[in-house]
Coordinates of C-alpha atoms in Angstrom, one line a residue:
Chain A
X1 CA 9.5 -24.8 15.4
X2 CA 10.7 -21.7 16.2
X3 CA 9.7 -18.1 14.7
X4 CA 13.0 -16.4 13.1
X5 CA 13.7 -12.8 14.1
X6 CA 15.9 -10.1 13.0
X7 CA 17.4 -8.6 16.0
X8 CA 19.7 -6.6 15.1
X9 CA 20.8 -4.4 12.0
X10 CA 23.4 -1.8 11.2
X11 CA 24.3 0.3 8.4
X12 CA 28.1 1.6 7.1
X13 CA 27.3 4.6 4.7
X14 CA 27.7 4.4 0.8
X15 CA 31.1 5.8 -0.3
X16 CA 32.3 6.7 -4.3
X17 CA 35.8 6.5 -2.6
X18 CA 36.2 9.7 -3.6
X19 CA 38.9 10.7 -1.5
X20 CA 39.0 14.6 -2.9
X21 CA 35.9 14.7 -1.7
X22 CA 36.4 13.3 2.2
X23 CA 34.4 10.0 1.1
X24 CA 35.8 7.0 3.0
X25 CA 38.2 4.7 1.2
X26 CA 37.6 1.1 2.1
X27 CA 37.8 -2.8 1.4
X28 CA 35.9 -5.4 1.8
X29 CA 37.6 -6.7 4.5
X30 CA 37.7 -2.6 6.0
X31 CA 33.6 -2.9 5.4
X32 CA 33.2 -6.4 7.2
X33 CA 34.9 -5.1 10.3
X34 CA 33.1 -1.9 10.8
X35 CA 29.2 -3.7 9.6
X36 CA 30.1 -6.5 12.4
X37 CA 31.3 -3.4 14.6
X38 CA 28.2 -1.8 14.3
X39 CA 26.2 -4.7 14.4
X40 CA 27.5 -5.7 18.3
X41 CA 26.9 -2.4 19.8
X42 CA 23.4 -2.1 18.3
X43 CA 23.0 -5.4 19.7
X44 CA 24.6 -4.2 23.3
X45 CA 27.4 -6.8 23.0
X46 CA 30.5 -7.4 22.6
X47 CA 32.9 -9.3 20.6
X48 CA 33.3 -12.1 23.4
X49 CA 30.1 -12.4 24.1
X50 CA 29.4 -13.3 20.1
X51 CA 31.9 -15.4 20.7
X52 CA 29.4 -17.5 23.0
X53 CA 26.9 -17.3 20.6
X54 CA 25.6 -20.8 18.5
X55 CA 25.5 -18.9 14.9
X56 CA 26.0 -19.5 11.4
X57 CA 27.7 -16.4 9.6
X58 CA 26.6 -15.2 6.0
X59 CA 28.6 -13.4 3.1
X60 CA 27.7 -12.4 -0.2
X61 CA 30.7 -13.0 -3.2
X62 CA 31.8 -9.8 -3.9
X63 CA 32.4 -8.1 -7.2
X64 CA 36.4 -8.2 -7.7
X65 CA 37.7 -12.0 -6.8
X66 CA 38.6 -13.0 -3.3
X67 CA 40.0 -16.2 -2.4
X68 CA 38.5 -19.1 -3.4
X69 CA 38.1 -20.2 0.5
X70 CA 36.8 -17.2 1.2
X71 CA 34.7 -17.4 4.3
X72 CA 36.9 -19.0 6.6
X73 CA 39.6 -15.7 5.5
X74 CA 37.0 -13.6 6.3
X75 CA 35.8 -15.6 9.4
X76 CA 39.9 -15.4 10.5
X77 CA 40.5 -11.4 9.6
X78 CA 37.7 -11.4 11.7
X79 CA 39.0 -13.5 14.5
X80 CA 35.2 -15.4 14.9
X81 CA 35.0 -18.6 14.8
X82 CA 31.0 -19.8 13.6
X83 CA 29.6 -22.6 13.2
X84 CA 29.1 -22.7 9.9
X85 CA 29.2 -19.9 6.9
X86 CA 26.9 -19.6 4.1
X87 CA 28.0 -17.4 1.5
X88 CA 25.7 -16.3 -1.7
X89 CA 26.2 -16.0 -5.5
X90 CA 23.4 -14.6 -6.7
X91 CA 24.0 -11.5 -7.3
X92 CA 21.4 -8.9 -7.0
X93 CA 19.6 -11.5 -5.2
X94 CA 22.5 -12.4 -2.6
X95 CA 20.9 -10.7 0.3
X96 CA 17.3 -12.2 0.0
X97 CA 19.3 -15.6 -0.7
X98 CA 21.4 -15.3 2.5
X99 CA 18.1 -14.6 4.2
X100 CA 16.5 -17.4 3.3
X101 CA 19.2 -19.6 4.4
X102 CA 19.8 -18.3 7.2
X103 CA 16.1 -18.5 8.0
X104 CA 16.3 -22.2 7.3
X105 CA 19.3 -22.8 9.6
X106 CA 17.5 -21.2 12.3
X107 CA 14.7 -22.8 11.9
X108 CA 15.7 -26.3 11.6
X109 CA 18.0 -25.6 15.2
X110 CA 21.2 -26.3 13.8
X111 CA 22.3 -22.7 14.7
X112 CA 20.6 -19.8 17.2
X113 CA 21.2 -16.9 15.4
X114 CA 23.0 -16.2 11.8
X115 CA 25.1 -13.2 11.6
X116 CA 24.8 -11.8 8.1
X117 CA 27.5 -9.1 7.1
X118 CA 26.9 -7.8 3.0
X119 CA 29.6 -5.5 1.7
X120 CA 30.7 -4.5 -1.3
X121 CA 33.4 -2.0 -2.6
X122 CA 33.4 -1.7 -6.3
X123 CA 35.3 1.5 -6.5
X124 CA 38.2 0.3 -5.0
X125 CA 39.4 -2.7 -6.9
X126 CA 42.9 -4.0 -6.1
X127 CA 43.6 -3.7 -9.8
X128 CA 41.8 -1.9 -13.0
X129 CA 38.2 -2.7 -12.9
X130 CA 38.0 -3.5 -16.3
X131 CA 40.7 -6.2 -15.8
X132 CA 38.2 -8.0 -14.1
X133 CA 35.2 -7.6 -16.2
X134 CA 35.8 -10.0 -18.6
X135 CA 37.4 -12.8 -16.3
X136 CA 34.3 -12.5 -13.9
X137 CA 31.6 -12.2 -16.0
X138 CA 29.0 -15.1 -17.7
X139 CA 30.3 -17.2 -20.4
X140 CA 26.8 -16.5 -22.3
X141 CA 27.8 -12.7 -22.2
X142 CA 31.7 -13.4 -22.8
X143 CA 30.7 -15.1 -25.7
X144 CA 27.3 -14.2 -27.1
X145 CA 26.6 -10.4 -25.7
X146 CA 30.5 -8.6 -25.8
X147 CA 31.6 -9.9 -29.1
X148 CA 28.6 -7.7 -30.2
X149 CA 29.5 -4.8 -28.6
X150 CA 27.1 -5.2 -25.9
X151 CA 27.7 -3.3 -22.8
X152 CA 26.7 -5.9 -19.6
X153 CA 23.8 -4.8 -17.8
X154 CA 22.7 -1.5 -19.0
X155 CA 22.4 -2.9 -22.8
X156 CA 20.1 -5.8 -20.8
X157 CA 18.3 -3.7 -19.6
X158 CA 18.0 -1.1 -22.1
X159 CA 16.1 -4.1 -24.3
X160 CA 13.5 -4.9 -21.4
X161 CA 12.9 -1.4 -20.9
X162 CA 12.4 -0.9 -24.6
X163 CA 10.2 -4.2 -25.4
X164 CA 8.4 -3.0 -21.9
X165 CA 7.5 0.8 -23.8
X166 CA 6.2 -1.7 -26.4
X167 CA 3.7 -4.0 -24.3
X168 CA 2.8 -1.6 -22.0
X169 CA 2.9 1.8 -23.5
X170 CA 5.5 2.8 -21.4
X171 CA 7.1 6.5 -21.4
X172 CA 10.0 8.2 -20.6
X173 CA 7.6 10.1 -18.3
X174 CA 6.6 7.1 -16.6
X175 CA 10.6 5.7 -15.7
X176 CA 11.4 9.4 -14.9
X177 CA 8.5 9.3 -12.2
X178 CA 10.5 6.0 -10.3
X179 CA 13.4 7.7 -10.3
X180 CA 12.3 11.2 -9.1
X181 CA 9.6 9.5 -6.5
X182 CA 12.6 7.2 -5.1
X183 CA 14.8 10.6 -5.0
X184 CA 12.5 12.2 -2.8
X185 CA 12.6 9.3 -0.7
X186 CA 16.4 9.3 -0.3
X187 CA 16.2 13.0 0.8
X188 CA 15.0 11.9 4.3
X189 CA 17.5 9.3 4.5
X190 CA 20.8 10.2 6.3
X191 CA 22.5 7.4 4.8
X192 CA 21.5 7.3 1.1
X193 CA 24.4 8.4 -1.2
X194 CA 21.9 10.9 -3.4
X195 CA 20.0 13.0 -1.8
X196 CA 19.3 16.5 -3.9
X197 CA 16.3 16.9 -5.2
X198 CA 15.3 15.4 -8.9
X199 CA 12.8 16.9 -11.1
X200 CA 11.3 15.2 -14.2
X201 CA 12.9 17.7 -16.7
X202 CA 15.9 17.0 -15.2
X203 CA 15.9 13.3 -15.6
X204 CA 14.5 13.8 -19.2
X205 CA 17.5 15.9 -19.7
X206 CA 20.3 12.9 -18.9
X207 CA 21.6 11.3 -21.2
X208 CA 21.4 7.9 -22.5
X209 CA 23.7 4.9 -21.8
X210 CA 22.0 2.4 -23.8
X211 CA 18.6 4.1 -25.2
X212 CA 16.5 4.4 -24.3
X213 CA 18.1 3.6 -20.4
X214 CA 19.5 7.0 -19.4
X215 CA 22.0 7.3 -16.8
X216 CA 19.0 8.2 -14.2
X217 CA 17.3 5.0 -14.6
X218 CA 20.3 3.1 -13.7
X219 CA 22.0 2.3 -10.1
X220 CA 24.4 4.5 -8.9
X221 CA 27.8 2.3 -7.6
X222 CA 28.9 2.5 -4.3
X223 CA 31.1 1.1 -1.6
X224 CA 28.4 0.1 1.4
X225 CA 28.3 -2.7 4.2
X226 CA 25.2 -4.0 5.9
X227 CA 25.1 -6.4 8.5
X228 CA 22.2 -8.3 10.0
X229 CA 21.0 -10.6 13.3
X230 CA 18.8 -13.1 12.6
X231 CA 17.8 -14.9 16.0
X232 CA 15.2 -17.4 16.9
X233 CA 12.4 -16.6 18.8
X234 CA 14.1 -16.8 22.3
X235 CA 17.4 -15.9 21.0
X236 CA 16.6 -12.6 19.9
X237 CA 14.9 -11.1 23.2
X238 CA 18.2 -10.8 24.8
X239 CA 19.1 -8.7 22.3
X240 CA 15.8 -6.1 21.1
X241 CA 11.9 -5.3 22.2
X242 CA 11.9 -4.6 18.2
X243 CA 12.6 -7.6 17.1
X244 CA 11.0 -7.9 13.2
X245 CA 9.5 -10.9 12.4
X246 CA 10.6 -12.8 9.3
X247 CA 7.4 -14.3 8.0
X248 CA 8.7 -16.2 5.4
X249 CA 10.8 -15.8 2.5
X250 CA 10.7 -17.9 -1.1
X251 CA 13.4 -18.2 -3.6
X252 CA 13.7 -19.3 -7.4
X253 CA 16.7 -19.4 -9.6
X254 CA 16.8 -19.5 -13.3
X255 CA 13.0 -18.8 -13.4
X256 CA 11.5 -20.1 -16.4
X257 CA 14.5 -21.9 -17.8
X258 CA 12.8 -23.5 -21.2
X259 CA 10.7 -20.9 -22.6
X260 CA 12.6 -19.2 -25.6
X261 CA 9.3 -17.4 -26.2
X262 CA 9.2 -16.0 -23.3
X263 CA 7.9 -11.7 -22.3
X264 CA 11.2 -10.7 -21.4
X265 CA 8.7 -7.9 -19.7
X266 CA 7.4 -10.5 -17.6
X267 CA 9.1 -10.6 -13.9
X268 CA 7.3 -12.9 -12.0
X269 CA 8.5 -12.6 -9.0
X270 CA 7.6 -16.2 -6.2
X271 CA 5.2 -14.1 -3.8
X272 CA 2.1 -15.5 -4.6
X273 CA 3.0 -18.8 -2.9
X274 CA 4.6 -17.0 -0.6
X275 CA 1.3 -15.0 0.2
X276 CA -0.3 -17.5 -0.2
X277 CA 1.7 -19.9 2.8
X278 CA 1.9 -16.7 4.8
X279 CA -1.8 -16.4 4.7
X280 CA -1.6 -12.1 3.9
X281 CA -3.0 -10.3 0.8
X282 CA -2.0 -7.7 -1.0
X283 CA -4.1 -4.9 1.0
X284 CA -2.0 -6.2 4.1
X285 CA 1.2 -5.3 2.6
X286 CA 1.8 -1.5 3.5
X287 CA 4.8 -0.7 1.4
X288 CA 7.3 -2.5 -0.9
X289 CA 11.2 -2.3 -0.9
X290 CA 11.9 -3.5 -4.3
X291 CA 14.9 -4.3 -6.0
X292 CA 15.8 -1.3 -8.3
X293 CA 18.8 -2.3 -10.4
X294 CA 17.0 0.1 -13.3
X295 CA 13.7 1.9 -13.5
X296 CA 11.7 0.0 -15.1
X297 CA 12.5 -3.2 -13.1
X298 CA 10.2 -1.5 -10.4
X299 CA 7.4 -0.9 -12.7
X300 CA 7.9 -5.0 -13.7
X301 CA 7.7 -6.0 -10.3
X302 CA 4.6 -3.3 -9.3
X303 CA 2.4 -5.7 -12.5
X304 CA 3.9 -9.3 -10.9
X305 CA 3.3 -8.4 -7.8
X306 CA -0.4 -7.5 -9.0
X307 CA -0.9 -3.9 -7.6
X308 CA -0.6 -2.7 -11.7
X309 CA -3.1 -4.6 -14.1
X310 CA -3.2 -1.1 -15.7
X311 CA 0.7 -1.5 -16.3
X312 CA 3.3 0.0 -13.7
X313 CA 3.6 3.0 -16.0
X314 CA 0.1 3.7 -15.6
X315 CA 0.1 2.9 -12.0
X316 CA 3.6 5.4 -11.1
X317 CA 1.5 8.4 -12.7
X318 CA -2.1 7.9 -11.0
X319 CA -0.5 6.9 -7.1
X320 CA 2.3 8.0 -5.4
X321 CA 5.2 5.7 -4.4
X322 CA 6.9 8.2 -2.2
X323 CA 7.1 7.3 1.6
X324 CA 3.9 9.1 2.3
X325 CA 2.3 8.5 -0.7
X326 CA -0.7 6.3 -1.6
X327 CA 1.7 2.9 -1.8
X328 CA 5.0 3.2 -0.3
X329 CA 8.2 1.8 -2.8
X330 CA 11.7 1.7 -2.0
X331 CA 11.0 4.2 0.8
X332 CA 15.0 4.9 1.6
X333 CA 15.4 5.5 -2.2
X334 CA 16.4 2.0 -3.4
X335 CA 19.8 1.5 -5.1
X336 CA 18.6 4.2 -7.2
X337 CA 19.4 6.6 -5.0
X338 CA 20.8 5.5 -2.2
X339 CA 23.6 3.4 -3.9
X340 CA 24.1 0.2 -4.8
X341 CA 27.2 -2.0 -3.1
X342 CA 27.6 -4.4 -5.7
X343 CA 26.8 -7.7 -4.8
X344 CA 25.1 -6.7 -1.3
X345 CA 23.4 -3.7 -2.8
X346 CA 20.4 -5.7 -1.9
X347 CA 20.7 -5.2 1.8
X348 CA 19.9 -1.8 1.8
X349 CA 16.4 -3.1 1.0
X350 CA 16.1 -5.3 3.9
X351 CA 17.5 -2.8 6.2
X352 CA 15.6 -0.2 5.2
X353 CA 12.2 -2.4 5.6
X354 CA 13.9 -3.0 9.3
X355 CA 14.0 0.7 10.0
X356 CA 10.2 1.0 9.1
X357 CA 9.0 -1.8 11.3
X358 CA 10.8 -1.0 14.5
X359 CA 9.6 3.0 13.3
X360 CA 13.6 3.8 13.1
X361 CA 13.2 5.7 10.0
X362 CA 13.0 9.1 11.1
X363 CA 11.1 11.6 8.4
X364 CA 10.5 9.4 6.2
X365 CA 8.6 7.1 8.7
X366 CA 5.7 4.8 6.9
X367 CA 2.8 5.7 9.8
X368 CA 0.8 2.8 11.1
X369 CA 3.0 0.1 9.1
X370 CA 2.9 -3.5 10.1
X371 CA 4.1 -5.5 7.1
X372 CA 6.2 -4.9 4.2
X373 CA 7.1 -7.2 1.3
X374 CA 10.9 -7.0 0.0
X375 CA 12.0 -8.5 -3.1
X376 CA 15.7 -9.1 -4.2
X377 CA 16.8 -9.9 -8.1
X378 CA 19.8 -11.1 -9.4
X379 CA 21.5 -12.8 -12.8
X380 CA 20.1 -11.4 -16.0
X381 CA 19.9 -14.2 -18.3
X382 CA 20.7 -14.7 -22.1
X383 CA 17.8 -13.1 -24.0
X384 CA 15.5 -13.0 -20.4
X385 CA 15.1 -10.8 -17.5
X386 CA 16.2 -11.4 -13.9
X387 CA 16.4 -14.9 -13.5
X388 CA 17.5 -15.5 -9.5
X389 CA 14.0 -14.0 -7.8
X390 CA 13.8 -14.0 -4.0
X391 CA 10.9 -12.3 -2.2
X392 CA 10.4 -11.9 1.6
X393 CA 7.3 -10.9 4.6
X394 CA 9.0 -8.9 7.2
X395 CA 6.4 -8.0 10.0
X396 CA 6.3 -6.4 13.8
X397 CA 5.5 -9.6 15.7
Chain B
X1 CA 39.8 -12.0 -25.5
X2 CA 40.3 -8.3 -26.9
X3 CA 40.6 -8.0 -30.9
X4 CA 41.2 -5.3 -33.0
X5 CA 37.8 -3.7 -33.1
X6 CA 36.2 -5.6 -30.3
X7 CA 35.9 -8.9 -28.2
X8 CA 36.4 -12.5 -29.1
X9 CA 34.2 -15.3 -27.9
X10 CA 35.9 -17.9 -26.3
X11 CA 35.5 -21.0 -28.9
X12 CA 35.0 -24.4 -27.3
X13 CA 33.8 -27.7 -28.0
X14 CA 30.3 -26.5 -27.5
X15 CA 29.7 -23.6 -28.8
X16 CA 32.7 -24.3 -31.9
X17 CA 30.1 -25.4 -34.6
X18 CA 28.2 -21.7 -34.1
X19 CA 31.1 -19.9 -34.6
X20 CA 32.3 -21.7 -37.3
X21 CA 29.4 -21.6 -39.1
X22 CA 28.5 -17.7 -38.9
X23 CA 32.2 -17.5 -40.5
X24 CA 30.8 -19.5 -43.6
X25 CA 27.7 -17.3 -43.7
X26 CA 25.1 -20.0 -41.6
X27 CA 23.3 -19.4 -38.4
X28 CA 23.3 -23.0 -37.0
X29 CA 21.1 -23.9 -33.7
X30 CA 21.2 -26.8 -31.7
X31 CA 18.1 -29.2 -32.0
X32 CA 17.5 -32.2 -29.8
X33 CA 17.7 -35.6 -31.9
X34 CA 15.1 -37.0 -28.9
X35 CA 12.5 -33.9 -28.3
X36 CA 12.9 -31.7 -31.5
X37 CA 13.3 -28.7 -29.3
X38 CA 15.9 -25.9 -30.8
X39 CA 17.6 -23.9 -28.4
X40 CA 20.3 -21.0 -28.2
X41 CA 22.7 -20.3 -27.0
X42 CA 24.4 -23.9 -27.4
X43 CA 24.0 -26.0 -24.2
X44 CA 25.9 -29.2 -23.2
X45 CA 22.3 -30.7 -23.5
X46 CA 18.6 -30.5 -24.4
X47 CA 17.2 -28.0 -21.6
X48 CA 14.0 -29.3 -22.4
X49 CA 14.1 -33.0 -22.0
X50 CA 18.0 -33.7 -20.9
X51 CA 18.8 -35.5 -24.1
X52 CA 22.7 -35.2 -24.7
X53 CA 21.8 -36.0 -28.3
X54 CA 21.7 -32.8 -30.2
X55 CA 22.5 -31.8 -33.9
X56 CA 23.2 -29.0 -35.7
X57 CA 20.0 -27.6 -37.8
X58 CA 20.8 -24.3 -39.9
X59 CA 18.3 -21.8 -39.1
X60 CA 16.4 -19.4 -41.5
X61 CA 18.3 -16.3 -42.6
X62 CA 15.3 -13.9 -41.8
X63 CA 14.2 -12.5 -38.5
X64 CA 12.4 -9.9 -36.8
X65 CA 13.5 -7.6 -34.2
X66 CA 11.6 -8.5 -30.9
X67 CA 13.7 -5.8 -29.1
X68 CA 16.6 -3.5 -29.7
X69 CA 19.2 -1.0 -28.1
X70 CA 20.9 1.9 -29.2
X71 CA 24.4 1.8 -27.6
X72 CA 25.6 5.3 -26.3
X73 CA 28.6 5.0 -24.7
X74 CA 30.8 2.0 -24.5
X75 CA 31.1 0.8 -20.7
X76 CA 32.8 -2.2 -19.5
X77 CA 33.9 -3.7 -23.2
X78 CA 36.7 -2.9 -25.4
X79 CA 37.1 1.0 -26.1
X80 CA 37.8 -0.7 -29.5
X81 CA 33.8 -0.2 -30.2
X82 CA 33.6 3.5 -29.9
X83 CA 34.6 3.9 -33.0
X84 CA 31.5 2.4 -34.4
X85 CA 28.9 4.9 -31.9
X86 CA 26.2 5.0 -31.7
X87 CA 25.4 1.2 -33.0
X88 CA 22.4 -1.3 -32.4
X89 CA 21.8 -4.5 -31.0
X90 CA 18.9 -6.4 -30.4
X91 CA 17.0 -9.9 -29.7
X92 CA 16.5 -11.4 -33.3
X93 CA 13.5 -13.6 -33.1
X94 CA 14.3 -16.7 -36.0
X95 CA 11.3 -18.9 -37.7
X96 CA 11.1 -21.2 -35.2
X97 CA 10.6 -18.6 -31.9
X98 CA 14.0 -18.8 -31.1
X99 CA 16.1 -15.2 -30.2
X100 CA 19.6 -14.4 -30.9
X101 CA 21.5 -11.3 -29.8
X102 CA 23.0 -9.8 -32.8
X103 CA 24.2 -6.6 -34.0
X104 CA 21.9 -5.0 -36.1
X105 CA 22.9 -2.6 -38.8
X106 CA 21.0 0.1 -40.8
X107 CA 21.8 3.3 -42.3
X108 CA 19.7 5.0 -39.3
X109 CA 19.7 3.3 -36.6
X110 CA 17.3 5.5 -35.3
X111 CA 14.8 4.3 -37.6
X112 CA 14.7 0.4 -36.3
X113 CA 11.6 -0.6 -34.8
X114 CA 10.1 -3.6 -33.0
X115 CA 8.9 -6.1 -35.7
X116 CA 11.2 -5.0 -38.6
X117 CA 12.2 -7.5 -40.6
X118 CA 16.5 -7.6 -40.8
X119 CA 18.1 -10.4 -42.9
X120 CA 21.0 -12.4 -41.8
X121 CA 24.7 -10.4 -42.6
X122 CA 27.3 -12.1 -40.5
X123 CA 30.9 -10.6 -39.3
X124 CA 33.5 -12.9 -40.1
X125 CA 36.4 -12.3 -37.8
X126 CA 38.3 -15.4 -38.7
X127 CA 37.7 -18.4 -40.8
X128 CA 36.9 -19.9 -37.6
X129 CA 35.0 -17.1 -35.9
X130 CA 32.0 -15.5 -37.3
X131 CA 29.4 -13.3 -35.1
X132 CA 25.8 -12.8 -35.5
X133 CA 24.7 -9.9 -37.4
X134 CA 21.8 -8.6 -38.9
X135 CA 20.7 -5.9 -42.0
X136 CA 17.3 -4.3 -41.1
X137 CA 15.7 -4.5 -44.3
X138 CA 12.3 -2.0 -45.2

């Protein structure tokens, strides 16, 4: 069976669509073109010659409704005509779900190569956001969160982050340190959407959303498109001598579905069996690109993954998660800082993990890297945490 | 749904028995007539053992507070609930082990904690619609 490759990636910078301001004004549809644009001329091809091409093509569900045939609208603004198209609702976890399928379709033959394009543009509904909200959102929340005055995902998290400070004695200080680490991270990336400096008074000094989450230990929004190759073995060196090796990728939604007792702090992510299939341990892992809806989902993921017995808190203040510190995190700043597209917000991670392994990543360059691990998280459940949990190896071959 | 001071569940033939039964002062849960497991919020069957036989079992009117939030600023729900800032809701954990989102209400909120013991208060909205929430008693 055949290895499965990324070869080929591309980036379309985060946007507030703030026009005032010179920021890009786009849709979907606007993001998909230019992500597939970018995506052939990194690859040194054209449209016609994709056109040739056996491939699958992947899109995540965006935040504001499309059509309910979506893919074969997108496929036709588009003028492609693929194989097949996969197309992901798992929110946060969308891109690590479209990875994983596409993986599977390449490996089983039925395609060569999978072309994945993740866009989002959740500042430029086509009507008033909050028209939406409340069509598009869970029936638990619709029914049992927003009666009470909940406020979606920042109330969620808010009562994670609080039963977390609980368990694990975790501060203010300790969130703050995620945030301001990941901030120096985004400084050295061109396209991350925050990039001034971050102190920890300052983020002491924001205010809270949903206490004790303050505005700095939450996402910001953006408009963003990604696109990725995947190609098999063969497929993809016509197109790159840095290709990145998929190793393998694991998936489980609605994680621990019975267990009304559950630690809500508890995020346990499938990379054990992952690791464990692989045949890698944690000392061969040489950083992380974890999905960073909030702060203290990093610290969560830095216990499951088992790099912080002492608690993530802990861990954040005695090693440094910058890119050249003593465990690399989220070494493009995350979502944190870099932005999060809605839906494909989760791309950024992969990408960024991309730029380290072919050693595209300019300043903030991981030296001597080989592997790194990248998670993506989606769904927060009623009275749980992330529920949709994807994890995946990328490698140099 | 917007209402005048918030957002109305959607009532339907599943979750209709809750409703109803916070707006005539009980916290009903489901409880599978096969596996004896409870579970919230009401499913179309026993996520335990797959039973579509489940009752209706009133649960106890004391809780503790496993976790809480202090809301700040309303985003993405009806403006209708600034009025009431800053307010707190939390995960309520019943006799039982199972957790219900309610609001919880005290003089200070500032003063709720993990563990503290809050005592069942519904909101009836209608005679058909009640919502879960709590008084955090000392």
């Amino acid at each position: 069976m055949t290895d499965v490759h990324v070869s080929g990636y591309a980036v379309i910078p985060p946007s507030r669509a703030r026009a005032d301001r010179g920021e890009a004004v786009l849709t979907a549809e606007e993001y998909h073109a230019r992500a597939l644009s970018e995506l052939l001329h990194s690859l040194g091809i054209g449209k016609k010659d994709l056109d040739g091409l056996s491939y699958a093509l992947g899109i995540n569900r965006t935040l504001w409704p499309h059509a309910l045939i979506w893919s074969a609208e997108v496929a036709q603004n588009l003028g492609i005509a693929p194989k097949l198209t996969i197309i992901s609702d798992h929110g946060g976890m969308s891109a690590l779900g479209l990875l994983s399928q596409g993986y599977a379709l390449i490996k089983s033959g039925m395609v060569d190569h999978v072309v994945l394009l993740g866009v989002d543009s959740p500042l430029t509904p086509s009507k008033p956001q909050g028209e939406y909200r409340l069509e598009r959102t869970w029936r638990y929340e619709l029914n049992y969160e927003l009666p009470l005055g909940m406020i979606g995902p920042l109330s969620e998290a808010a009562l994670i982050a609080r039963r977390h400070m609980y368990e694990h004695g975790t501060t203010p200080e300790q969130l703050g340190l995620v945030a301001v680490s990941q901030r120096k991270n985004a400084s050295k990336n061109p396209w991350a959407y925050l990039k001034q400096p971050l102190t920890i008074d300052e983020y002491l000094k924001s205010p809270y959303l949903a206490e004790p989450v303050r505005i700095l230990d939450a996402v910001i929004p953006v408009n963003g498109g990604f696109a990725l190759m995947l190609s098999s073995s063969d497929g993809a060196k016509r197109f790159t001598d840095k290709p990145v090796r998929i190793e393998g990728v694991e998936t489980q939604v609605n994680s621990e579905p019975q267990n009304e007792l559950r630690d809500i702090t508890k995020l346990n992510i499938p990379s054990a069996r992952l690791l464990e299939r692989v045949g890698v341990g944690l000392n061969d892992i040489d950083f992380l690109e974890l999905y960073d809806d909030f702060t203290v989902v990093v610290l969560m993921q830095l216990e499951a993954l088992g790099f912080a017995s002492e608690g993530g808190g802990r861990f954040v203040e005695k090693n440094s998660i910058t890119y050249d510190g003593d465990l690399p995190v989220n070494t493009g700043g995350g979502q944190l800082s870099g932005g999060q597209a809605g839906t494909a917000g989760g791309f950024s991670l992969i990408v960024e993990a991309i730029q380290q392994l072919r050693e595209e990543a300019g300043e903030r360059q991981v030296k001597g890297t080989t592997r790194g691990l990248v998670t993506g998280l989606g769904c927060l459940g009623y009275n749980h945490n992330l529920i949709n949990r994807g994890v995946a190896l990328l490698s140099k071959p | 749904m917007e209402r005048a001071g918030g957002t109305l569940p959607e009532v339907d033939g599943v979750n209709k028995d809750f409703f109803e039964g916070l707006a005539n002062g009980k916290l009903l849960l489901q409880r599978c007539s096969e596996c004896g497991s409870h579970q919230f919020y009401p499913k179309p069957w026993c996520v335990v053992c797959g039973s579509l036989d489940l009752e209706w079992t009133e649960a106890s009117k004391e809780g503790k507070v496993y976790t809480y939030t202090i809301i700040n600023r309303v985003i993405g729900n009806s403006k209708e609930f600034e009025k009431e800032l800053p307010y707190a809701v939390g995960s309520v954990e019943l006799e039982g082990g199972i957790r219900v989102y309610a609001r919880l209400l005290a003089a200070n909120p500032s003063s709720i904690r993990i563990g503290c013991r809050v005592v069942l208060e519904p909101r009836r909205l209608t005679d058909k619609v009640g919502l879960p929430y709590f008084r955090v008693v000392e």
